XYZ file of C-alpha atoms in Angstrom:
704
model
C -67.442 -5.461 -99.830
C -66.152 -4.255 -96.449
C -68.586 -4.061 -93.636
C -69.892 -0.691 -92.358
C -67.826 -1.089 -89.246
C -64.506 -1.134 -91.189
C -65.441 1.337 -93.966
C -65.362 5.130 -93.846
C -66.420 7.547 -96.614
C -63.450 9.807 -95.991
C -61.020 6.944 -96.671
C -62.273 6.100 -100.183
C -61.716 2.449 -101.072
C -59.347 1.866 -98.120
C -60.461 0.402 -94.861
C -59.344 1.457 -91.405
C -57.241 -1.682 -91.220
C -55.270 -0.512 -94.286
C -54.559 2.871 -92.719
C -53.341 1.562 -89.339
C -49.682 2.210 -88.591
C -48.058 -1.052 -87.677
C -45.167 -0.512 -85.306
C -42.510 -3.195 -84.876
C -42.825 -5.330 -81.815
C -40.437 -4.279 -79.078
C -37.589 -6.683 -78.783
C -37.131 -8.375 -75.496
C -33.732 -8.025 -73.973
C -32.689 -11.468 -72.874
C -29.143 -10.761 -71.766
C -29.241 -8.003 -69.169
C -25.640 -8.215 -68.040
C -23.539 -5.064 -68.612
C -21.460 -4.880 -71.782
C -17.680 -5.221 -71.371
C -17.104 -1.813 -73.016
C -19.200 1.001 -71.555
C -20.065 4.169 -73.526
C -20.322 7.459 -71.683
C -22.750 10.307 -72.403
C -19.789 12.499 -73.394
C -18.795 10.032 -76.151
C -22.360 9.932 -77.476
C -22.521 13.755 -77.657
C -19.092 13.961 -79.305
C -20.081 11.443 -81.995
C -23.368 13.247 -82.625
C -21.506 16.542 -83.125
C -18.916 14.953 -85.443
C -21.661 13.459 -87.620
C -23.537 16.744 -87.998
C -23.792 17.997 -91.556
C -22.398 21.394 -92.442
C -24.822 24.339 -92.405
C -26.189 25.181 -95.823
C -25.538 28.834 -96.634
C -26.609 30.692 -99.728
C -23.774 31.459 -102.124
C -22.286 34.940 -102.189
C -23.640 37.026 -105.039
C -21.322 39.287 -106.980
C -22.777 42.277 -108.829
C -20.805 43.179 -111.933
C -22.813 45.930 -113.694
C -25.426 48.610 -113.051
C -28.290 46.488 -114.388
C -27.673 43.765 -111.828
C -27.350 46.433 -109.136
C -30.703 47.913 -110.126
C -32.304 44.491 -110.084
C -30.774 43.739 -106.664
C -32.008 47.068 -105.245
C -35.455 46.567 -106.693
C -35.681 43.057 -105.259
C -34.496 44.149 -101.794
C -36.861 47.150 -101.745
C -39.738 44.883 -102.710
C -38.804 42.508 -99.854
C -38.701 45.371 -97.361
C -42.003 46.795 -98.592
C -43.627 43.376 -98.319
C -42.339 43.030 -94.762
C -43.703 46.475 -93.891
C -47.104 45.599 -95.337
C -47.165 42.416 -93.241
C -45.933 44.043 -90.020
C -46.258 47.799 -90.187
C -45.994 48.040 -86.390
C -42.573 46.376 -86.307
C -40.018 49.166 -85.770
C -37.068 46.884 -86.457
C -38.217 46.388 -90.037
C -38.393 50.160 -90.603
C -34.975 50.658 -89.076
C -33.383 47.900 -91.175
C -35.007 49.344 -94.294
C -33.699 52.863 -93.575
C -30.234 51.593 -92.671
C -30.098 49.558 -95.896
C -30.988 52.646 -97.950
C -28.289 54.515 -96.058
C -25.781 51.784 -96.889
C -26.708 52.273 -100.581
C -25.884 56.013 -100.178
C -29.426 56.876 -101.151
C -30.017 59.408 -98.340
C -33.220 60.823 -99.799
C -34.852 57.389 -99.826
C -33.515 56.664 -96.309
C -34.959 59.964 -95.102
C -38.268 59.056 -96.740
C -38.318 55.712 -94.905
C -37.658 57.427 -91.573
C -40.439 59.944 -92.228
C -42.870 57.155 -93.098
C -41.930 55.299 -89.913
C -42.403 58.408 -87.745
C -45.722 59.120 -89.424
C -46.874 55.677 -88.319
C -45.647 55.913 -84.708
C -44.391 59.356 -83.739
C -44.631 58.609 -79.996
C -41.753 56.132 -80.222
C -38.724 58.168 -79.147
C -36.314 55.438 -80.370
C -37.298 56.259 -83.973
C -36.526 59.946 -83.411
C -33.146 59.092 -81.864
C -32.144 56.816 -84.738
C -33.411 59.318 -87.312
C -31.421 62.174 -85.786
C -28.317 59.968 -85.452
C -28.628 59.155 -89.160
C -28.650 62.879 -90.045
C -25.773 63.642 -87.676
C -23.665 60.709 -88.834
C -23.929 61.849 -92.414
C -23.260 65.507 -91.409
C -26.685 66.866 -92.328
C -26.629 69.362 -89.433
C -29.653 71.428 -90.339
C -31.699 68.324 -91.037
C -30.614 66.938 -87.663
C -31.652 70.214 -85.988
C -34.984 69.974 -87.732
C -35.458 66.381 -86.506
C -34.479 67.246 -82.901
C -36.722 70.283 -82.909
C -39.711 68.278 -84.097
C -38.918 65.508 -81.581
C -38.769 67.773 -78.503
C -41.885 69.594 -79.669
C -43.886 66.369 -79.979
C -42.309 64.543 -76.991
C -41.244 67.227 -74.459
C -41.313 64.800 -71.500
C -38.635 62.509 -72.932
C -35.453 63.845 -71.309
C -33.135 61.846 -73.562
C -34.236 63.856 -76.639
C -33.382 67.137 -74.903
C -30.000 65.827 -73.709
C -29.049 64.624 -77.203
C -30.209 67.876 -78.843
C -28.225 70.024 -76.363
C -25.200 67.752 -76.649
C -25.182 68.170 -80.448
C -25.368 71.975 -80.233
C -22.619 72.059 -77.588
C -20.359 69.880 -79.752
C -20.969 72.220 -82.680
C -19.974 75.152 -80.425
C -23.411 76.749 -80.565
C -23.503 77.691 -76.859
C -26.258 80.255 -77.274
C -28.374 77.728 -79.142
C -27.797 75.127 -76.424
C -28.766 77.686 -73.768
C -31.905 78.503 -75.726
C -32.798 74.791 -75.899
C -32.257 74.516 -72.116
C -34.594 77.469 -71.591
C -37.245 75.812 -73.754
C -36.819 72.648 -71.696
C -37.075 74.462 -68.351
C -40.466 75.836 -69.404
C -41.728 72.270 -69.112
C -40.530 72.039 -65.424
C -38.435 68.882 -65.743
C -37.121 66.850 -62.820
C -34.162 67.888 -60.676
C -31.602 66.258 -62.950
C -32.634 68.496 -65.844
C -32.163 71.642 -63.781
C -28.822 70.400 -62.462
C -27.668 69.680 -66.022
C -28.516 73.280 -66.999
C -26.567 74.563 -63.967
C -23.554 72.396 -64.797
C -23.716 73.666 -68.394
C -23.499 77.274 -67.209
C -20.725 76.462 -64.741
C -18.690 74.844 -67.517
C -18.573 78.242 -69.195
C -18.031 80.076 -65.877
C -21.431 81.785 -65.905
C -21.840 82.074 -62.121
C -24.642 84.633 -62.102
C -26.617 82.672 -64.673
C -26.166 79.519 -62.551
C -27.363 81.399 -59.434
C -30.480 82.630 -61.228
C -31.148 79.065 -62.432
C -30.806 77.830 -58.826
C -33.402 80.404 -57.758
C -35.817 79.114 -60.397
C -34.859 75.545 -59.470
C -35.855 75.883 -55.767
C -39.109 77.567 -56.820
C -39.905 74.686 -59.178
C -38.758 71.968 -56.748
C -39.103 73.314 -53.166
C -37.434 70.302 -51.597
C -34.715 69.897 -48.986
C -32.239 68.394 -51.433
C -32.691 71.366 -53.824
C -31.997 73.946 -51.116
C -28.985 71.988 -49.824
C -27.503 71.884 -53.352
C -28.095 75.614 -53.718
C -26.404 76.343 -50.372
C -23.447 74.110 -51.189
C -23.063 75.935 -54.515
C -22.873 79.279 -52.686
C -20.497 77.852 -50.092
C -18.239 76.523 -52.827
C -18.074 80.014 -54.264
C -17.149 81.466 -50.866
C -20.486 83.240 -50.411
C -21.116 82.379 -46.745
C -23.815 85.015 -46.266
C -25.729 83.873 -49.363
C -25.441 80.221 -48.252
C -26.774 81.069 -44.756
C -29.608 83.005 -46.368
C -30.515 79.931 -48.466
C -30.583 77.708 -45.369
C -32.712 80.213 -43.470
C -35.230 80.412 -46.326
C -35.320 76.621 -46.426
C -35.992 76.308 -42.672
C -38.841 78.820 -42.942
C -40.522 76.928 -45.790
C -39.648 73.299 -44.972
C -39.562 73.144 -41.157
C -42.482 70.673 -41.175
C -41.292 68.642 -44.152
C -40.591 64.912 -43.818
C -36.931 65.528 -44.760
C -36.516 68.431 -42.348
C -34.038 66.384 -40.288
C -31.603 66.296 -43.238
C -31.995 70.061 -43.712
C -31.260 70.908 -40.073
C -28.266 68.561 -39.966
C -26.850 70.162 -43.116
C -27.492 73.683 -41.742
C -25.802 72.825 -38.420
C -22.800 71.262 -40.159
C -22.527 74.390 -42.338
C -22.396 76.609 -39.229
C -19.913 74.181 -37.676
C -17.610 74.555 -40.710
C -17.938 78.315 -40.352
C -16.699 78.012 -36.711
C -20.095 79.147 -35.403
C -20.560 76.566 -32.610
C -23.290 78.500 -30.781
C -25.313 78.908 -33.962
C -24.959 75.178 -34.664
C -26.039 74.297 -31.099
C -29.084 76.547 -31.396
C -30.013 74.902 -34.711
C -29.709 71.414 -33.209
C -31.879 72.315 -30.219
C -34.457 74.066 -32.391
C -34.632 70.987 -34.626
C -34.957 68.583 -31.676
C -37.874 70.623 -30.329
C -39.750 70.767 -33.663
C -39.068 67.444 -35.394
C -41.099 64.393 -34.266
C -39.037 61.948 -32.230
C -39.567 59.141 -34.731
C -37.739 61.037 -37.487
C -34.900 62.558 -35.455
C -32.601 59.570 -34.932
C -29.775 60.832 -37.117
C -30.207 64.327 -35.673
C -29.669 63.041 -32.123
C -26.576 61.137 -33.176
C -25.103 64.222 -34.856
C -25.962 66.398 -31.888
C -24.192 64.043 -29.456
C -21.110 63.995 -31.692
C -21.216 67.815 -31.889
C -21.453 68.212 -28.109
C -18.583 65.770 -27.577
C -16.468 67.906 -29.876
C -17.488 71.446 -28.846
C -19.512 71.187 -25.604
C -18.621 70.973 -21.925
C -19.406 68.094 -19.554
C -22.939 69.287 -18.832
C -23.715 69.730 -22.503
C -22.414 66.252 -23.341
C -24.526 64.686 -20.604
C -27.607 66.570 -21.784
C -27.007 65.382 -25.330
C -26.591 61.737 -24.262
C -29.702 61.904 -22.073
C -31.589 63.481 -24.946
C -30.552 60.672 -27.255
C -31.606 57.985 -24.789
C -34.829 59.884 -24.110
C -35.546 59.814 -27.821
C -35.004 56.031 -27.905
C -37.358 55.438 -24.980
C -39.983 57.752 -26.452
C -39.832 55.775 -29.660
C -40.205 52.473 -27.778
C -43.183 53.576 -25.668
C -44.818 55.138 -28.712
C -44.606 51.851 -30.615
C -45.827 49.747 -27.671
C -47.237 51.720 -24.720
C -47.952 48.454 -22.834
C -44.260 47.519 -22.726
C -43.759 48.351 -19.041
C -40.060 47.461 -19.086
C -39.482 50.417 -21.437
C -41.366 52.686 -19.013
C -39.189 51.449 -16.116
C -36.029 52.257 -18.087
C -37.423 55.652 -19.105
C -38.297 56.552 -15.499
C -34.867 55.412 -14.314
C -33.268 57.711 -16.888
C -35.322 60.697 -15.754
C -34.578 59.954 -12.097
C -30.863 60.059 -12.894
C -31.391 63.566 -14.335
C -33.385 64.684 -11.276
C -36.105 66.855 -12.822
C -39.071 66.219 -10.482
C -41.762 67.581 -12.792
C -40.417 65.517 -15.669
C -40.270 62.365 -13.506
C -43.852 62.840 -12.353
C -44.975 63.391 -15.928
C -43.383 60.106 -17.049
C -44.902 58.227 -14.090
C -48.338 59.650 -14.878
C -48.014 58.708 -18.557
C -46.859 55.198 -17.615
C -49.655 54.416 -15.140
C -52.215 55.727 -17.627
C -51.540 52.625 -19.784
C -53.830 50.260 -17.882
C -53.706 46.621 -19.075
C -56.686 45.939 -21.383
C -57.599 42.549 -19.854
C -58.584 42.007 -16.234
C -56.208 39.087 -15.722
C -53.551 39.121 -13.042
C -50.694 38.032 -15.324
C -51.103 41.227 -17.388
C -51.040 43.409 -14.249
C -47.996 41.915 -12.506
C -45.460 44.235 -14.184
C -47.840 47.199 -14.362
C -48.440 47.290 -10.587
C -44.745 47.952 -9.941
C -45.090 51.286 -11.750
C -47.496 52.378 -8.976
C -45.190 50.981 -6.282
C -42.141 52.804 -7.668
C -44.183 55.994 -8.061
C -45.334 55.881 -4.427
C -41.839 55.100 -3.131
C -40.404 57.971 -5.213
C -42.940 60.427 -3.781
C -42.277 59.217 -0.227
C -38.475 58.927 -0.300
C -37.271 61.448 -2.892
C -39.850 64.257 -2.791
C -41.042 63.540 0.811
C -44.563 64.515 -0.212
C -46.798 62.567 2.218
C -50.149 63.622 0.805
C -49.129 62.857 -2.764
C -47.847 59.416 -1.687
C -51.157 58.738 0.070
C -53.040 59.779 -3.088
C -50.915 57.421 -5.213
C -51.713 54.448 -2.962
C -55.391 55.406 -2.826
C -55.725 55.684 -6.620
C -53.881 52.426 -7.150
C -56.152 50.520 -4.739
C -59.175 52.079 -6.385
C -58.003 50.991 -9.852
C -57.365 47.279 -9.088
C -60.439 45.057 -9.737
C -60.456 43.366 -6.309
C -63.482 41.231 -7.214
C -61.331 39.324 -9.738
C -57.836 39.555 -8.299
C -55.788 41.680 -5.949
C -52.226 42.377 -4.853
C -51.393 41.901 -1.176
C -48.140 43.811 -1.706
C -49.998 47.078 -2.416
C -52.224 46.764 0.671
C -49.238 46.028 2.902
C -47.090 48.843 1.452
C -49.938 51.332 1.958
C -50.431 50.161 5.570
C -46.690 50.249 6.330
C -46.529 53.781 4.896
C -49.279 54.884 7.306
C -47.428 53.236 10.198
C -44.265 55.158 9.267
C -46.362 58.320 9.415
C -47.548 57.208 12.925
C -51.092 56.925 11.582
C -52.058 53.608 13.192
C -55.778 54.167 12.619
C -55.204 54.650 8.892
C -53.072 51.502 8.695
C -55.776 49.458 10.478
C -58.404 50.871 8.165
C -56.379 49.884 5.077
C -55.747 46.353 6.359
C -59.382 46.005 7.399
C -60.475 46.989 3.883
C -57.989 44.488 2.472
C -59.464 41.659 4.584
C -62.971 42.689 3.602
C -62.378 43.132 -0.154
C -59.548 40.739 -0.991
C -58.503 38.488 1.929
C -55.107 36.814 1.462
C -52.781 34.779 3.666
C -50.044 37.398 3.461
C -52.381 40.184 4.597
C -53.656 38.185 7.603
C -50.127 37.209 8.648
C -48.795 40.762 8.422
C -51.816 42.278 10.185
C -51.532 39.734 13.037
C -47.781 40.393 13.253
C -48.367 44.144 13.567
C -51.006 43.730 16.280
C -48.824 41.219 18.122
C -45.905 43.663 18.119
C -48.276 46.286 19.555
C -49.395 43.790 22.250
C -53.089 43.747 21.237
C -53.878 40.089 22.045
C -57.648 40.476 21.696
C -57.235 41.932 18.211
C -54.912 39.031 17.318
C -57.555 36.524 18.449
C -60.251 38.268 16.409
C -57.966 38.324 13.390
C -57.199 34.596 13.755
C -60.932 33.916 13.988
C -61.537 35.918 10.789
C -58.575 34.130 9.194
C -59.995 30.684 10.047
C -63.518 31.675 8.957
C -62.092 32.617 5.586
C -59.799 29.566 5.305
C -60.810 26.784 7.740
C -58.580 24.249 5.949
C -55.401 26.270 6.614
C -53.306 24.190 9.029
C -50.726 26.983 9.321
C -53.363 29.330 10.772
C -54.609 26.720 13.266
C -51.054 25.947 14.400
C -50.118 29.592 14.816
C -53.357 30.348 16.694
C -52.703 27.467 19.106
C -49.069 28.546 19.443
C -50.236 32.043 20.387
C -52.496 30.666 23.140
C -49.736 28.405 24.406
C -47.318 31.354 24.567
C -49.916 33.062 26.758
C -50.039 29.939 29.030
C -53.619 29.279 27.877
C -53.176 25.509 27.662
C -56.868 24.632 27.586
C -57.593 27.202 24.876
C -54.684 25.864 22.805
C -55.916 22.266 23.265
C -59.448 23.308 22.276
C -58.120 25.007 19.144
C -56.186 21.852 18.202
C -59.267 19.706 18.766
C -61.351 22.033 16.636
C -58.690 21.979 13.927
C -58.399 18.189 13.619
C -62.184 17.900 13.484
C -62.312 19.933 10.259
C -63.563 17.895 7.262
C -60.794 19.175 4.941
C -57.265 20.299 5.727
C -54.463 21.312 3.376
C -51.599 19.740 5.439
C -53.108 17.553 8.180
C -49.805 15.809 8.981
C -48.275 19.123 10.141
C -51.294 19.873 12.312
C -51.268 16.453 13.986
C -47.523 16.720 14.535
C -47.965 20.143 16.148
C -50.759 18.792 18.397
C -48.681 15.766 19.433
C -45.599 17.926 20.085
C -47.778 20.234 22.174
C -49.025 17.363 24.356
C -45.511 15.932 24.696
C -44.167 19.333 25.739
C -46.939 19.530 28.335
C -45.893 16.062 29.661
C -49.322 14.530 28.893
C -48.165 11.044 27.847
C -51.583 9.423 28.061
C -53.127 12.177 25.956
C -50.296 11.727 23.487
C -50.949 7.973 23.255
C -54.630 8.662 22.749
C -53.785 11.125 19.987
C -51.593 8.561 18.236
C -54.408 6.012 18.443
C -56.866 8.517 16.970
C -54.394 9.306 14.211
C -53.973 5.574 13.464
C -57.734 5.323 13.100
C -57.477 7.856 10.265
C -54.273 6.730 8.555
C -52.064 3.645 8.796
C -49.006 5.238 7.192
C -45.785 3.548 8.282
C -44.301 6.878 9.435
C -47.119 7.186 11.986
C -46.339 3.713 13.361
C -42.620 4.532 13.553
C -43.269 7.881 15.240
C -45.616 6.233 17.769
C -43.019 3.560 18.568
C -40.230 6.117 18.925
C -42.443 8.141 21.244
C -42.947 5.083 23.468
C -39.212 4.378 23.438
C -38.366 7.967 24.314
C -40.922 7.993 27.125
C -38.532 5.880 29.190
C -35.797 8.496 28.863
C -38.234 11.262 29.834
C -39.287 9.345 32.896
C -35.601 8.848 33.799
C -35.014 12.565 33.582
C -38.000 13.297 35.776
C -37.270 10.657 38.471
C -33.511 10.828 38.858
C -33.734 9.688 42.484
C -35.741 6.583 41.599
C -34.083 3.309 42.379
C -32.101 1.697 39.602
C -34.145 -1.519 39.464
C -37.427 0.342 39.133
C -35.927 2.460 36.404
C -34.834 -0.630 34.452
C -38.281 -2.176 34.831
C -39.914 0.997 33.617
C -37.576 1.145 30.652
C -38.355 -2.475 29.779
C -42.029 -1.652 29.945
C -41.546 1.221 27.471
C -39.516 -1.020 25.155
C -42.273 -3.616 25.322
C -44.836 -1.029 24.319
C -42.670 0.099 21.392
C -42.313 -3.537 20.282
C -46.065 -4.045 20.513
C -46.624 -1.056 18.228
C -44.093 -2.334 15.714
C -45.642 -5.806 15.922
C -49.134 -4.343 15.343
C -47.813 -2.437 12.339
C -46.131 -5.542 10.932
C -49.298 -7.613 11.431
C -51.380 -4.911 9.764
C -49.143 -4.809 6.676
C -48.959 -8.636 6.535
C -52.716 -9.244 6.785
C -54.406 -6.114 5.433
C -51.879 -4.573 3.003
C -49.647 -7.360 1.648
C -48.968 -5.389 -1.518
C -47.126 -2.607 0.401
C -43.930 -4.623 0.678
C -41.523 -1.715 0.540
C -43.252 0.160 3.407
C -43.264 -3.037 5.491
C -39.548 -3.590 4.784
C -38.772 0.007 5.813
C -40.803 -0.453 8.985
C -38.846 -3.596 9.920
C -35.577 -1.774 9.181
C -36.561 1.010 11.615
C -37.554 -1.610 14.185
C -34.164 -3.289 13.822
C -32.329 0.046 14.273
C -34.369 0.764 17.370
C -33.569 -2.636 18.865
C -29.878 -1.934 18.264
C -30.196 1.439 19.979
C -31.622 -0.252 23.124
C -28.268 -1.948 23.730
C -28.450 -4.891 26.141
C -32.215 -4.536 26.538
C -32.750 -4.868 22.787
C -33.524 -8.139 21.008
C -32.224 -8.037 17.416
C -33.100 -11.692 16.725
C -36.756 -10.890 17.245
C -36.719 -8.648 14.154
C -34.221 -10.540 12.030
C -36.507 -13.552 11.852
C -39.083 -11.310 10.199
C -36.709 -9.527 7.797
C -37.433 -10.088 4.063
C -35.012 -11.096 1.338
C -34.298 -8.394 -1.246
C -34.761 -9.653 -4.838
C -34.104 -7.992 -8.192
C -36.806 -8.634 -10.783
C -37.677 -7.444 -14.265
C -41.032 -6.346 -15.563
C -42.069 -5.572 -19.158
C -42.957 -1.953 -20.072
C -44.746 -1.034 -23.294
C -43.563 2.176 -24.936
C -45.647 4.671 -26.920
C -44.392 3.246 -30.218
C -45.580 -0.274 -29.257
C -42.146 -1.714 -28.461
C -41.553 -3.567 -25.187
C -38.596 -3.174 -22.857
C -37.801 -4.581 -19.424
C -37.198 -2.537 -16.289
C -35.493 -3.777 -13.156
C -37.131 -3.266 -9.772
C -36.584 -4.420 -6.195
C -38.972 -6.944 -4.676
C -39.114 -8.364 -1.137
C -39.730 -11.969 -0.141
C -40.939 -12.332 3.452
C -40.501 -15.558 5.473
C -44.195 -16.567 5.349
C -44.159 -16.093 1.555
C -41.065 -18.308 1.142
C -42.797 -21.176 3.031
C -45.806 -20.812 0.763
C -43.522 -20.881 -2.256
C -41.819 -24.083 -1.063
C -45.210 -25.776 -0.572
C -46.208 -24.817 -4.077
C -43.010 -26.341 -5.479
C -43.670 -29.621 -3.607
C -47.255 -29.743 -4.888
C -46.047 -29.202 -8.463
C -43.446 -31.994 -8.065
C -46.049 -34.454 -6.700
C -48.396 -33.642 -9.544
C -45.654 -34.199 -12.114
C -44.745 -37.580 -10.512
C -48.386 -38.754 -10.623
C -48.655 -37.821 -14.297
C -45.462 -39.742 -15.050
C -46.679 -42.897 -13.226
C -50.037 -42.757 -15.024
C -48.327 -42.414 -18.417
C -46.052 -45.458 -17.762
C -49.047 -47.624 -16.731
C -50.890 -46.684 -19.933
C -47.818 -47.631 -21.956
C -47.595 -51.061 -20.276
C-alpha cells in the first residue's frame, strides 16, 4: 500500500508518481559550428504556408422543393430567435434577422422583426434609419412616412432623421410636405446647420421672401455674429444693400460687446468698402477700435492699416500704423507690466507722435509698476523710466517744476537704507545747477552723502566745489569721504594732490603719513607710489630713501627692490641736472656712489631671496635679470660680470598632475638652478659615489 505522502483520495488507486508528466531530457548540442546550408526565416514561413491544410467549409445546400424550403426557413428562424433570446441587446442580430426575412420576400415578417427591435430599444436611431430604408427600398412609401414620422417624434434631437425624412419627401416631389417637416423641425430650435438647410431648400425653389423670413427667425433663435453675417451676405447677394446695412446695424446694436464683435465689425467695414463708402468704413473701424478690448482686436488693426493704405492719406496711414503698434505694446504691458523694455518702446512710440498728455500718461503708468522685491538688480532697468521721464519734462516740455517733482518723487521712492543710485542724485543736482540753484544742488548732494554715500557722489560733489573755487568745502568733503571710507587709497591720493596743488607741502605730507598708517587699505601699492613720487618731485632724496626702507619693512616684493635700486641709479642723473657746473671728476665720483648704492640694494635683495625665501626662484631670477640690464645701462661704469656669476641656469622639468577622473598627466614647467645649488648638487653626487664604492668593497671582502 502506498504511503500517505504519495497517495491522494482524488487520484483513486493512482499515486502522484503515476500522474507526473515525464518530459524528455533536453539534448545537449555537442557540435556548435554553423551548418553548411543556412535556412532563412522567409523559407521557414514559406514552407509553413505550403503545408497548411485547406480550410474546411460546409457544403453548399440545394433546395429542390417547397418542403425543404419550409424546413430551411424554420431552422433559420429558430436560429435567429435563439440568438435573440441569448443577446436581445445585440442590434446586429436584429438587423441580420430582418434583412434575412427581407431576402425571403416576406416583408410582413421583416416588418414585424423591425417593430420588435424598436420596441426593445427605440432610442437607437440606427434602427429607425435601417427600418425606414427597408420600407423605402421596397417602395412602401406610406409605411416609410409612418416610420419617419414616428422616429422624429420620438427622437427630435437627432438631425439625421430629419434630413433623411425631408430628403425622401423632396425626392418624391412633395415640396409642401418637406416644408411642413422643416417647420416641425424648426419648432425644436435646431443648430445653425438646420436653419441653413431650410434656407437653402427655399432658395432651391426660388422662394426669396420665405428665405428672408426664415433668416429673421434664424437670427432670433441664434443671435450670433456668424448668423447676422450670413443674413447680411444673403441680402447683399440679392442686391438689397439697404437691407444688408440694416442687418449689420441691428447686429452692432445687439452684439457690440460680444466676444466675436471683431469679426462683425470687420465684415461690416468690408461691406461698406465694397459699396464704395470709404468714410463709413473708416468710422466703423474707429468705432470698433474704441470699443473692442485691445487683446481681441489684432485682426481689426491689421485690416484697418490695410484699409488706410488703400483709401487714406499720409496722416491717416501713419495714425493707423501707430495705432497698430500701440495695440501691440498695450498687449505686451498688459501681459507683463514689469517688462520695462516694453514700456521703453511704448514711450518711444508716443514720443514720436508728440502728444504730451499721452506721453505723460504712459510715463505715469510705467513708473507705477514698482519692482516687488527691494533688490537692486530688479530696479536697474526701472530707474531709467524715472530718468527718461525727468529728461523729457526738462528738455521737451521745459517744465522746471514738474521735472523737480519727478526727481523728488523718485528719490523718495528708492529704499536708500538697502541700496541707492548715485546717478539719480547726480542728475537731480546737475539739473538744479542748470537752473542756477546752487543751494538746491548742495542740499541734494548733502542728502545723498547723508543717506547713501557713494564714491561717485563724493567725487562729483568735490569736482563741483573745486570748479567753484571753494577749497574749504573741498577739504571738508574729503574729510567726510575719508571718514566714510578710510581704506580708499584714491581718496587719500586725491586729497594730498589737492594740498600739493595749493603748495601746502606739509599738509600733503601729513595726509600721506596718515594714509599709510591706516590698518587696512584697498590698494596700498598705489598710495606708497604716490607718496614716493611726491617726495621725489619735492627733491627730498633722504626722505625718499627712508620711505623705501619703511616700505621694505612691510613688504619684500621684488618690484619694491627694483624700484628702490632704480631710484638710487636715477639719483645720479638728477644730481647731474642740478649741478651742471660741478667739476667732471666730482660728478663721476658721485655717479659711482649712486651706482654702488643701487648695487647694494640689489645685493641685499639677492641675499634676502637666497637665505630667507629660497623657494621664490622665479622672482629672484627676474631680479637678477633687472640688475643685469641696469649694469648694461651704466655703460663703462657698469660691471656685468658681477651679476653673471650669480645668474641661474634655466631648466625644463616635468611634474605629475592628477585629474578629476583619477588619471595622471605630466606638465612642463621652468625651474632655475643657482650657482650655490649646483655646488651642493655636485657634493651630493660625490657622496653617493663614495658610498657606492664602500658598499662594493665590503661586498667583495665578504665574498673572499
